[in-house]
Amino acid sequence: MTIRLPDAHGALRTYEPRTEPPAPTPGTPFTSRTVFSAAHVVADPYADVSPDSPAAVDWDATLAFRRHLWSHGLGVAEAMDTAQRGMGLDWAGAAELIRRSAAEAKAVDGRIACGVGTDQLTGGSLAEIRAAYEEQLAVVEESGAQAILMASRALARTATGPEDYLDVYGHLLRQAAEPVILHWLGPMFDPALDGYWGSADLDAATDTFLEVIAAHPDKVDGIKVSLLDARREVELRRRLPQGVRCYTGDDFHYPELIAGDERGFSHALLGIFDPLGPLAAQAVRALDTGDTAGFRALLDPTVELSRHLFQPPTRFYKTGVVLLAWLAGHQSHFTMVGGLQSARSLPHLARAYELADGLGLFPDPKLAEERMKDLLALYGVQR
């Protein structure tokens, strides 16, 4: 059996899908690394909504996907960028997602950490930004989940310099009940976050970031760095106080950063581990036994797919993530909140299918092939 896929120039070429399904096995959490997958949400395809309506979520399918991740030993990073925070999922929807997922995590003994931001605001003073963060922090803590303090568009707009970041984050860390994860999301993921930590100079921004951590090391479990710059992450990792972890958010260099070097390694909190979940779990279990070469042999070949999904405009990587979830049978449709399924071209989606199939990511390769053919047919590609 073959399938015709459009290339970047619009020409159709023949691809022969694999026929053998993968055979991943569920397992317990890892021993050598703490690993979170930032998980996507499944839209309700029958909801009568427009792209700017509040998100209509298929809760059953959304929670089932989280159970899939937990079954392989992965933690779930909830209500993050991958769940379309600020790109289709508003705070009301995120709060419900946090409550539902945290309850599900308790039921299956799964690890969960949830995003805390200020997306209920459109503007605001520093006092209003602090209050918005506090409202969201309370929801996460009441749910029993760990908090991830996400970067704030409102703070990026309002802050006049590093001192405002030190004030806001210091205030939040002092009142956090448990150690949190601090998230530095780069402008390639969200252009509104350019100049975060008070400077467009990344060296100066890093100094401010580290100053926040140094003032409250007992309240910081770790940092998630999403700058797509491996060298900078390693340098930052080496400057962290003892006991503060680095969770890589670098979807371009994650194998080398997780494997680490003689001076340390990164844990992981990655959007690419949404489609890679079972394969990523298999790789980390190799690392648990000290088999770094086996870990790299499994994970290095996935980087081409990740770089493809996260190519500019990087913020639209969620479209490819949801496509692969549909092709893998984790949901019954290729629909996204906010209509974001339209954010990538057909050649981009076709290449994502080809790369994922080559990696053996589809539990039922035939189902993935048939669904990809259905999508191609919608665009006028004849079977």
XYZ file of C-alpha atoms in Angstrom, residues 38-369:
332
model
C 3.033 19.101 28.233
C -0.300 17.744 27.024
C -2.726 19.059 24.398
C -6.474 19.443 24.810
C -9.029 17.691 22.609
C -11.701 19.981 21.171
C -15.377 19.091 21.028
C -15.912 18.778 17.260
C -19.712 19.073 17.529
C -19.753 22.344 19.456
C -21.278 25.294 17.594
C -18.433 27.735 18.235
C -16.304 30.230 16.345
C -12.534 30.713 16.600
C -12.953 33.488 19.172
C -15.524 31.657 21.309
C -14.611 30.109 24.672
C -13.039 26.712 24.147
C -15.366 23.722 23.834
C -13.406 20.741 25.173
C -14.064 17.032 24.798
C -13.324 16.179 28.419
C -13.484 12.407 28.051
C -10.913 12.329 25.255
C -8.744 14.971 26.937
C -8.532 13.030 30.193
C -8.067 9.713 28.382
C -4.967 11.146 26.727
C -3.552 12.093 30.110
C -4.152 8.559 31.365
C -2.204 7.354 28.320
C 0.780 9.506 29.330
C 0.620 8.474 32.986
C 0.450 4.803 32.004
C 3.933 5.128 30.504
C 5.384 6.746 33.627
C 5.370 10.324 32.330
C 4.205 13.260 34.386
C 1.650 15.626 32.871
C 2.326 19.352 32.621
C -1.200 20.708 32.448
C -2.728 23.908 31.100
C 0.523 24.984 29.493
C 1.371 26.361 26.058
C 0.752 22.945 24.460
C -2.828 23.053 25.790
C -3.275 26.295 23.797
C -3.157 28.620 26.795
C -3.750 32.043 25.330
C -4.300 30.516 21.872
C -7.857 29.202 22.185
C -7.996 28.149 25.850
C -8.890 31.000 28.205
C -8.491 31.066 31.985
C -12.014 29.749 32.662
C -11.321 26.737 30.446
C -7.845 26.286 31.910
C -9.203 26.338 35.470
C -11.674 23.590 34.648
C -8.928 21.629 32.896
C -6.686 21.934 35.961
C -9.405 20.753 38.340
C -10.441 17.806 36.162
C -6.891 16.672 35.385
C -5.719 17.010 38.975
C -8.642 14.860 40.146
C -7.784 12.286 37.482
C -4.133 12.320 38.551
C -5.155 11.508 42.120
C -7.308 8.630 40.885
C -4.437 6.978 38.991
C -1.526 8.189 41.153
C -0.117 10.246 38.288
C 2.267 13.157 38.645
C 0.871 16.531 37.568
C 2.043 20.128 37.515
C -0.180 22.956 36.270
C 0.389 26.320 34.694
C -0.216 29.503 36.697
C -0.426 32.707 34.695
C -2.337 35.948 34.272
C -4.371 35.256 31.151
C -7.619 36.463 32.772
C -6.161 39.964 32.258
C -5.945 42.038 29.091
C -3.862 44.725 30.781
C -3.364 45.764 34.338
C -1.123 47.310 36.940
C 1.531 45.358 38.807
C -0.893 44.956 41.712
C -3.543 43.533 39.364
C -0.970 41.194 37.811
C 0.014 39.907 41.254
C -3.646 39.368 42.099
C -4.242 37.467 38.848
C -1.273 35.195 39.542
C -2.555 34.665 43.100
C -6.009 33.667 41.858
C -4.541 31.038 39.547
C -2.018 29.813 42.117
C -4.880 29.223 44.552
C -6.759 27.097 42.003
C -3.704 24.939 41.325
C -2.795 24.510 44.995
C -6.388 23.704 45.952
C -6.422 21.005 43.258
C -3.392 19.351 44.852
C -1.143 19.864 41.809
C 2.319 21.376 41.685
C 2.408 24.937 40.364
C 4.321 26.120 37.305
C 4.665 29.913 37.327
C 4.373 30.739 33.634
C 5.574 33.869 31.909
C 2.933 36.598 31.801
C 2.066 38.662 28.748
C 0.547 41.275 31.061
C 3.751 41.519 33.082
C 5.835 41.770 29.896
C 3.656 44.734 28.824
C 3.572 46.484 32.190
C 7.005 45.944 33.738
C 9.423 48.818 33.362
C 12.549 46.893 34.326
C 14.039 43.938 36.205
C 12.915 45.279 39.581
C 9.260 44.724 38.652
C 9.933 41.051 37.918
C 11.840 40.681 41.170
C 8.908 42.227 43.040
C 6.141 40.160 41.417
C 7.924 36.809 41.500
C 9.286 37.403 44.989
C 5.769 38.121 46.218
C 4.425 34.911 44.660
C 7.249 32.680 45.857
C 6.930 33.899 49.421
C 3.300 32.795 49.548
C 3.556 29.563 47.521
C 2.671 26.590 49.722
C 5.073 24.212 47.962
C 8.135 24.625 45.705
C 7.146 25.691 42.201
C 8.623 25.425 38.724
C 9.546 28.747 37.118
C 8.946 28.879 33.376
C 10.927 31.038 30.972
C 9.155 30.869 27.615
C 11.029 32.539 24.784
C 9.498 34.910 22.211
C 9.750 32.244 19.489
C 6.868 30.519 21.312
C 5.043 33.760 22.155
C 6.196 37.058 20.586
C 4.414 38.980 23.373
C 7.082 37.715 25.808
C 9.997 39.452 24.120
C 12.208 41.168 26.694
C 11.014 39.027 29.593
C 12.823 39.435 32.915
C 13.276 43.101 32.066
C 15.691 42.997 29.144
C 15.951 41.878 25.522
C 19.603 41.099 26.330
C 19.470 37.429 27.303
C 22.553 37.677 29.509
C 20.954 40.466 31.542
C 17.624 38.601 31.615
C 19.400 35.480 32.859
C 20.990 37.422 35.716
C 17.554 38.665 36.825
C 16.066 35.175 36.530
C 18.841 33.758 38.701
C 18.420 36.588 41.204
C 14.768 35.581 41.677
C 15.802 31.976 42.318
C 18.719 32.857 44.620
C 16.395 34.904 46.846
C 13.976 31.974 47.296
C 15.810 28.674 46.597
C 13.586 26.762 49.034
C 10.489 27.743 47.026
C 11.838 26.779 43.587
C 11.730 23.083 42.666
C 13.171 23.861 39.275
C 13.119 25.958 36.143
C 11.740 25.178 32.714
C 13.738 26.846 29.977
C 12.207 27.165 26.502
C 14.701 29.270 24.551
C 15.811 26.676 21.936
C 19.431 27.456 22.809
C 21.268 24.429 24.211
C 24.450 26.304 25.105
C 22.559 28.922 27.093
C 20.550 26.248 28.916
C 23.699 24.372 29.947
C 25.321 27.567 31.193
C 22.179 28.474 33.132
C 21.876 24.948 34.515
C 25.403 25.151 35.932
C 24.590 28.387 37.764
C 21.519 27.090 39.589
C 21.600 26.789 43.379
C 22.082 23.295 44.764
C 18.837 21.333 44.656
C 17.120 23.450 41.977
C 16.457 21.374 38.870
C 16.585 22.383 35.251
C 13.685 21.050 33.180
C 14.552 21.381 29.534
C 11.878 22.856 27.331
C 14.192 22.823 24.314
C 12.373 20.882 21.620
C 15.443 21.035 19.340
C 18.205 19.704 21.632
C 16.441 17.591 24.257
C 18.382 14.306 23.804
C 21.755 15.866 24.574
C 20.377 18.055 27.360
C 18.609 15.180 29.124
C 21.613 12.872 28.686
C 23.795 15.600 30.183
C 27.538 15.726 30.707
C 30.063 15.242 33.489
C 28.768 18.377 35.226
C 25.048 17.631 35.229
C 21.925 17.066 33.164
C 18.458 18.441 32.531
C 15.163 16.880 33.500
C 12.373 17.438 30.973
C 9.105 19.300 30.494
C 8.450 19.116 26.783
C 5.632 19.597 24.308
C 7.250 17.131 21.913
C 6.779 14.402 24.541
C 3.034 14.629 23.834
C 3.351 12.700 20.523
C 6.558 10.935 21.596
C 5.229 9.736 24.972
C 5.748 5.933 24.776
C 9.005 6.226 22.818
C 10.348 8.900 25.159
C 9.469 6.710 28.147
C 11.326 3.767 26.620
C 14.377 5.973 26.070
C 14.415 7.344 29.630
C 14.150 3.821 31.013
C 17.335 3.016 29.134
C 18.917 6.007 30.849
C 17.681 4.685 34.201
C 19.930 1.641 33.686
C 22.923 3.801 32.782
C 22.580 3.058 29.056
C 23.173 6.552 27.669
C 23.984 5.189 24.206
C 20.682 3.295 24.130
C 18.853 6.427 25.235
C 20.415 8.469 22.444
C 19.811 5.724 19.876
C 16.092 5.876 20.628
C 15.668 9.623 21.028
C 18.118 11.188 18.566
C 16.103 10.064 15.500
C 13.038 11.921 16.847
C 14.681 15.340 16.623
C 13.938 15.722 12.909
C 10.218 15.371 13.620
C 10.422 17.793 16.537
C 12.284 20.403 14.512
C 9.670 20.036 11.799
C 6.728 20.497 14.168
C 8.387 23.458 15.909
C 9.573 25.278 12.796
C 8.631 28.988 12.609
C 6.104 30.270 13.418
C 6.981 28.032 16.392
C 3.798 28.806 18.328
C 1.797 26.783 15.795
C 3.521 23.525 16.716
C 0.303 22.496 18.492
C -1.326 21.840 15.121
C 1.138 19.080 14.310
C 0.852 17.666 17.829
C -2.927 17.327 17.509
C -2.650 15.899 13.994
C -0.420 13.118 15.328
C -2.788 12.448 18.230
C -5.623 11.976 15.726
C -3.549 9.762 13.448
C -2.463 7.687 16.454
C -6.076 7.073 17.445
C -6.092 9.140 20.638
C -9.009 11.213 19.354
C -11.654 10.767 16.688
C -11.107 13.981 14.727
C -8.599 16.613 13.658
C -10.235 19.677 15.189
C -8.694 22.175 17.608
C -10.015 24.851 19.918
C -9.830 28.210 18.214
C -9.833 26.534 14.794
C -6.058 26.166 15.016
C -6.073 23.053 12.817
C -5.820 25.525 9.925
C -2.520 26.988 11.176
C -0.237 24.655 9.174
C -0.162 23.828 5.467
C -0.993 20.460 3.968
C 2.649 19.831 2.944
C 3.696 20.524 6.548
C 1.111 18.073 7.903
C 2.034 15.464 5.307
C 5.691 15.629 6.280
C 4.746 15.324 9.961
C 2.824 12.142 9.146
C 5.733 10.715 7.174
C 8.299 11.417 9.899
C 6.064 10.079 12.666
C 5.281 6.930 10.687
C 8.988 6.397 10.076
C 9.583 6.516 13.832
C 6.850 3.965 14.490
C 4.707 6.335 16.552
C 1.355 5.005 15.369
C -0.117 2.077 17.339
C -2.202 1.201 14.263
C -0.291 2.214 11.112
C -3.212 1.303 8.870
C -5.579 3.574 10.795
C -3.052 6.411 10.543
C -2.718 5.842 6.787
